[in-house]
Every structure is written in C-alpha cells, then in structure tokens.
Amino acid sequence: MIHYDVRRFASVPSTMDICRQLAEQGAPEGVVVVADAQMAGRGRAGRAWYSPPGQAIYLSLLLRPSLTARRLSWLTMIGALAVLDALDALGVPSSRAGLKWANDVLLDGKKVAGILVEAALTADRLDYAVLGVGFNVNTDFGDAPEAVRAQATCVRQAIGCAMDLSNALDLLLAALAKRYAQLPASPLPAYVARLETLGRPVRLRVGDEEVVGVAERVEEDGALVVNTSSGLRRVTFGDLLDRCVHS
Ligand code: BTN
C-alpha cells in the first residue's frame, strides 16, 4: 500500500506545480500536496478550477507507477473511482453519483469533482505522474463564474448538510490508496461500470472540430469511441459538450 507524506499549505497557486517541483527534486511516490485555497487552480485544457478557501479538497498526489504512456489514463480512472468511493463513504447514495468521460465525477448530474493527471515521460515509460483532484465538498458557488455555477455542485448542496473536510480528505486518500494498489489490474471495467456517457448521444469538441454521435465504448487507453454518421471515431482527448438524455 502506498505510504503517504501529506504536505499542507494555506494557499498556493496550484497544488500541481508544488507537487511537480517536489517530483523533479526526486521526492518519492506518496507525497501529497494539499491546499486550503488555490490562486491559479487549473483543470483540463487550461481551464481554471474554482478554488475558494476552506470549502473543498484541492490535492495533488505524486505517483511513480510502472506504466507505459498508453496507460496514463488509468490514473484518471483511479482518481475518479476513488472520489466515487469517498462519496459512498460519506453516505451519498451510489445511484446519485456517476462518471462523465473523461475525468468528471457527477453528483445528481452535475460536476462534483474533477481529475487532472500531468506526467513526465522517458521514452514510452512514465517517470512520474501527478494526480490532481478537486473535490467540491462544501463549496459555495455564489462568487463563481456563471459557467461554473451552471455545471457544478458540491456534496453539501446535494446532501443538505456540510461535511467535515478533514474526514472527507481521509476517506479520499484511503480510497485512492486502495484503488492504486489494484494496479497492474486495469481500472477500466470499474470505470465503465459507473460511466454515464456510454450508449448516449454525445457532442464533443476535439480541437477545432465537433464530433457528434453515440458514445460506444472506452478503450484500454481511455479513448472514447463514438459512432458517427461517417463511421466509428476514436477520441483520445476531447471535451464532452453535453449529454442528451434518452426519452
Ligand atoms: C478538471 O475537471 O478539469 C480537472 C480539475 C482538477 C482540479 C484539481 S484541484 C487540485 C489540483 N490543482 C490544480 O490546479 N488542479 C487540480
């Protein structure tokens, strides 16, 4: 089981950067950078991550797994599954929580957490990876940008009572350790089992292009295969714009 070395900070630009610096200095796997607030928290595709103080979990975990670059997305899956485990342990009914490809954890259909994995590679092997988790536990979105307010939720809002942040952090770290310990077994089956995206009409932004079709499956490398009017399309990196609900 991974041995954690938790480093706490009041406020940082981004826990990802601190953790990366520690990795570059040779820190071992298991270093966790946790901050009360982030001034420049980031998500995928360079987006900002809303990070007000004392309301949510912002963490970055240094990992040095024996994985090829092709399996990097497994770490995203492990992070997302661990958040689901933590929600479960916090008493959230599993029927209300699920996953949205590629890195979103949903609660009542809204984003409650996001996973960001950044890695350094030597040839085709992972030198290290930083697994970032932003988990909206008690977040007040009153001052958040409209786009965030429209799509995000937190556990407090969904459950109706505030959660103890340090307990939520302990649960999340325990879940991450357990999921990570299952490597080299693939997390894909567990991930797919909770994915709300499959079998549904989807619209994705892939670079400058929009891909429209039905989400068919996720492959071992984390790519989403979409059945479009011009055939099957494999998307390795893209943004799911919306999900159409079946009637
Ligand atoms: C996403 O959904 O796009 C990923 C969001 C990841 C946010 C977390 S918060 C802790 C860590 N530090 C960051 O700057 N980002 C990640």
mmCIF file with all atom_site columns, C-alpha atoms in Angstrom, residues 46-131:
data_model
loop_
_atom_site.group_PDB
_atom_site.id
_atom_site.type_symbol
_atom_site.label_atom_id
_atom_site.label_alt_id
_atom_site.label_comp_id
_atom_site.label_asym_id
_atom_site.label_entity_id
_atom_site.label_seq_id
_atom_site.pdbx_PDB_ins_code
_atom_site.Cartn_x
_atom_site.Cartn_y
_atom_site.Cartn_z
_atom_site.occupancy
_atom_site.B_iso_or_equiv
_atom_site.pdbx_formal_charge
_atom_site.auth_seq_id
_atom_site.auth_comp_id
_atom_site.auth_asym_id
_atom_site.auth_atom_id
_atom_site.pdbx_PDB_model_num
ATOM 1  C CA . GLY A 1 46  ? -6.046  25.076 -19.430 1.00 0.00 ? 46  GLY A CA 1
ATOM 2  C CA . ARG A 1 47  ? -9.360  25.903 -17.767 1.00 0.00 ? 47  ARG A CA 1
ATOM 3  C CA . ALA A 1 48  ? -9.438  27.477 -14.300 1.00 0.00 ? 48  ALA A CA 1
ATOM 4  C CA . TRP A 1 49  ? -10.544 25.420 -11.290 1.00 0.00 ? 49  TRP A CA 1
ATOM 5  C CA . TYR A 1 50  ? -12.650 27.406 -8.830  1.00 0.00 ? 50  TYR A CA 1
ATOM 6  C CA . SER A 1 51  ? -10.733 27.087 -5.550  1.00 0.00 ? 51  SER A CA 1
ATOM 7  C CA . PRO A 1 52  ? -12.118 29.255 -2.704  1.00 0.00 ? 52  PRO A CA 1
ATOM 8  C CA . PRO A 1 53  ? -10.515 28.750 0.752   1.00 0.00 ? 53  PRO A CA 1
ATOM 9  C CA . GLY A 1 54  ? -11.587 26.133 3.274   1.00 0.00 ? 54  GLY A CA 1
ATOM 10 C CA . GLN A 1 55  ? -14.546 24.698 1.363   1.00 0.00 ? 55  GLN A CA 1
ATOM 11 C CA . ALA A 1 56  ? -13.194 21.917 -0.796  1.00 0.00 ? 56  ALA A CA 1
ATOM 12 C CA . ILE A 1 57  ? -10.342 19.475 -1.293  1.00 0.00 ? 57  ILE A CA 1
ATOM 13 C CA . TYR A 1 58  ? -7.519  20.504 -3.600  1.00 0.00 ? 58  TYR A CA 1
ATOM 14 C CA . LEU A 1 59  ? -4.828  17.851 -3.703  1.00 0.00 ? 59  LEU A CA 1
ATOM 15 C CA . SER A 1 60  ? -2.038  16.568 -5.895  1.00 0.00 ? 60  SER A CA 1
ATOM 16 C CA . LEU A 1 61  ? -0.549  13.130 -5.341  1.00 0.00 ? 61  LEU A CA 1
ATOM 17 C CA . LEU A 1 62  ? 2.859   12.134 -6.667  1.00 0.00 ? 62  LEU A CA 1
ATOM 18 C CA . LEU A 1 63  ? 2.903   8.669  -8.232  1.00 0.00 ? 63  LEU A CA 1
ATOM 19 C CA . ARG A 1 64  ? 5.715   6.687  -9.811  1.00 0.00 ? 64  ARG A CA 1
ATOM 20 C CA . PRO A 1 65  ? 3.864   3.688  -11.224 1.00 0.00 ? 65  PRO A CA 1
ATOM 21 C CA . SER A 1 66  ? 5.347   1.191  -13.601 1.00 0.00 ? 66  SER A CA 1
ATOM 22 C CA . LEU A 1 67  ? 3.062   2.073  -16.508 1.00 0.00 ? 67  LEU A CA 1
ATOM 23 C CA . THR A 1 68  ? 3.522   2.812  -20.175 1.00 0.00 ? 68  THR A CA 1
ATOM 24 C CA . ALA A 1 69  ? 2.382   6.163  -21.529 1.00 0.00 ? 69  ALA A CA 1
ATOM 25 C CA . ARG A 1 70  ? -0.532  4.372  -23.193 1.00 0.00 ? 70  ARG A CA 1
ATOM 26 C CA . ARG A 1 71  ? -1.930  3.570  -19.746 1.00 0.00 ? 71  ARG A CA 1
ATOM 27 C CA . LEU A 1 72  ? -1.677  7.074  -18.322 1.00 0.00 ? 72  LEU A CA 1
ATOM 28 C CA . SER A 1 73  ? -5.445  7.475  -18.426 1.00 0.00 ? 73  SER A CA 1
ATOM 29 C CA . TRP A 1 74  ? -5.716  4.618  -15.911 1.00 0.00 ? 74  TRP A CA 1
ATOM 30 C CA . LEU A 1 75  ? -4.623  7.119  -13.278 1.00 0.00 ? 75  LEU A CA 1
ATOM 31 C CA . THR A 1 76  ? -7.517  9.408  -14.218 1.00 0.00 ? 76  THR A CA 1
ATOM 32 C CA . MET A 1 77  ? -9.857  6.439  -13.869 1.00 0.00 ? 77  MET A CA 1
ATOM 33 C CA . ILE A 1 78  ? -8.374  5.544  -10.487 1.00 0.00 ? 78  ILE A CA 1
ATOM 34 C CA . GLY A 1 79  ? -8.806  9.138  -9.276  1.00 0.00 ? 79  GLY A CA 1
ATOM 35 C CA . ALA A 1 80  ? -12.410 9.307  -10.435 1.00 0.00 ? 80  ALA A CA 1
ATOM 36 C CA . LEU A 1 81  ? -13.279 5.925  -8.902  1.00 0.00 ? 81  LEU A CA 1
ATOM 37 C CA . ALA A 1 82  ? -11.675 6.971  -5.604  1.00 0.00 ? 82  ALA A CA 1
ATOM 38 C CA . VAL A 1 83  ? -13.903 10.058 -5.456  1.00 0.00 ? 83  VAL A CA 1
ATOM 39 C CA . LEU A 1 84  ? -16.931 7.802  -6.004  1.00 0.00 ? 84  LEU A CA 1
ATOM 40 C CA . ASP A 1 85  ? -15.686 5.594  -3.140  1.00 0.00 ? 85  ASP A CA 1
ATOM 41 C CA . ALA A 1 86  ? -15.321 8.667  -0.922  1.00 0.00 ? 86  ALA A CA 1
ATOM 42 C CA . LEU A 1 87  ? -18.841 9.833  -1.801  1.00 0.00 ? 87  LEU A CA 1
ATOM 43 C CA . ASP A 1 88  ? -20.092 6.386  -0.906  1.00 0.00 ? 88  ASP A CA 1
ATOM 44 C CA . ALA A 1 89  ? -18.269 6.504  2.439   1.00 0.00 ? 89  ALA A CA 1
ATOM 45 C CA . LEU A 1 90  ? -19.786 9.955  3.081   1.00 0.00 ? 90  LEU A CA 1
ATOM 46 C CA . GLY A 1 91  ? -23.227 8.391  2.762   1.00 0.00 ? 91  GLY A CA 1
ATOM 47 C CA . VAL A 1 92  ? -24.154 9.610  -0.724  1.00 0.00 ? 92  VAL A CA 1
ATOM 48 C CA . PRO A 1 93  ? -26.399 7.002  -2.408  1.00 0.00 ? 93  PRO A CA 1
ATOM 49 C CA . SER A 1 94  ? -24.445 5.483  -5.300  1.00 0.00 ? 94  SER A CA 1
ATOM 50 C CA . SER A 1 95  ? -27.465 5.909  -7.592  1.00 0.00 ? 95  SER A CA 1
ATOM 51 C CA . ARG A 1 96  ? -26.909 9.682  -7.445  1.00 0.00 ? 96  ARG A CA 1
ATOM 52 C CA . ALA A 1 97  ? -23.212 9.602  -8.361  1.00 0.00 ? 97  ALA A CA 1
ATOM 53 C CA . GLY A 1 98  ? -21.510 8.641  -11.604 1.00 0.00 ? 98  GLY A CA 1
ATOM 54 C CA . LEU A 1 99  ? -18.770 9.466  -14.084 1.00 0.00 ? 99  LEU A CA 1
ATOM 55 C CA . LYS A 1 100 ? -18.620 11.520 -17.225 1.00 0.00 ? 100 LYS A CA 1
ATOM 56 C CA . TRP A 1 101 ? -15.876 10.823 -19.756 1.00 0.00 ? 101 TRP A CA 1
ATOM 57 C CA . ALA A 1 102 ? -13.076 11.578 -19.371 1.00 0.00 ? 102 ALA A CA 1
ATOM 58 C CA . ASN A 1 103 ? -12.398 12.986 -15.930 1.00 0.00 ? 103 ASN A CA 1
ATOM 59 C CA . ASP A 1 104 ? -15.559 14.279 -14.284 1.00 0.00 ? 104 ASP A CA 1
ATOM 60 C CA . VAL A 1 105 ? -17.327 12.934 -11.224 1.00 0.00 ? 105 VAL A CA 1
ATOM 61 C CA . LEU A 1 106 ? -21.017 13.762 -11.227 1.00 0.00 ? 106 LEU A CA 1
ATOM 62 C CA . LEU A 1 107 ? -23.478 14.091 -8.404  1.00 0.00 ? 107 LEU A CA 1
ATOM 63 C CA . ASP A 1 108 ? -27.121 14.453 -9.471  1.00 0.00 ? 108 ASP A CA 1
ATOM 64 C CA . GLY A 1 109 ? -25.804 15.054 -12.992 1.00 0.00 ? 109 GLY A CA 1
ATOM 65 C CA . LYS A 1 110 ? -23.577 17.986 -12.008 1.00 0.00 ? 110 LYS A CA 1
ATOM 66 C CA . LYS A 1 111 ? -19.822 18.105 -11.583 1.00 0.00 ? 111 LYS A CA 1
ATOM 67 C CA . VAL A 1 112 ? -18.731 17.455 -8.002  1.00 0.00 ? 112 VAL A CA 1
ATOM 68 C CA . ALA A 1 113 ? -15.076 16.667 -8.719  1.00 0.00 ? 113 ALA A CA 1
ATOM 69 C CA . GLY A 1 114 ? -12.518 16.743 -11.492 1.00 0.00 ? 114 GLY A CA 1
ATOM 70 C CA . ILE A 1 115 ? -9.318  14.798 -12.024 1.00 0.00 ? 115 ILE A CA 1
ATOM 71 C CA . LEU A 1 116 ? -6.219  16.199 -13.673 1.00 0.00 ? 116 LEU A CA 1
ATOM 72 C CA . VAL A 1 117 ? -3.209  13.989 -14.423 1.00 0.00 ? 117 VAL A CA 1
ATOM 73 C CA . GLU A 1 118 ? 0.079   15.506 -15.542 1.00 0.00 ? 118 GLU A CA 1
ATOM 74 C CA . ALA A 1 119 ? 3.066   13.322 -16.287 1.00 0.00 ? 119 ALA A CA 1
ATOM 75 C CA . ALA A 1 120 ? 6.727   13.245 -17.193 1.00 0.00 ? 120 ALA A CA 1
ATOM 76 C CA . LEU A 1 121 ? 7.813   10.544 -19.611 1.00 0.00 ? 121 LEU A CA 1
ATOM 77 C CA . THR A 1 122 ? 11.126  8.973  -20.526 1.00 0.00 ? 122 THR A CA 1
ATOM 78 C CA . ALA A 1 123 ? 10.721  7.280  -23.901 1.00 0.00 ? 123 ALA A CA 1
ATOM 79 C CA . ASP A 1 124 ? 7.434   5.419  -23.566 1.00 0.00 ? 124 ASP A CA 1
ATOM 80 C CA . ARG A 1 125 ? 7.549   4.978  -19.787 1.00 0.00 ? 125 ARG A CA 1
ATOM 81 C CA . LEU A 1 126 ? 6.178   7.118  -17.034 1.00 0.00 ? 126 LEU A CA 1
ATOM 82 C CA . ASP A 1 127 ? 8.857   8.798  -14.982 1.00 0.00 ? 127 ASP A CA 1
ATOM 83 C CA . TYR A 1 128 ? 6.257   10.210 -12.632 1.00 0.00 ? 128 TYR A CA 1
ATOM 84 C CA . ALA A 1 129 ? 2.676   11.371 -12.663 1.00 0.00 ? 129 ALA A CA 1
ATOM 85 C CA . VAL A 1 130 ? 0.890   13.970 -10.594 1.00 0.00 ? 130 VAL A CA 1
ATOM 86 C CA . LEU A 1 131 ? -2.717  13.040 -9.919  1.00 0.00 ? 131 LEU A CA 1
#
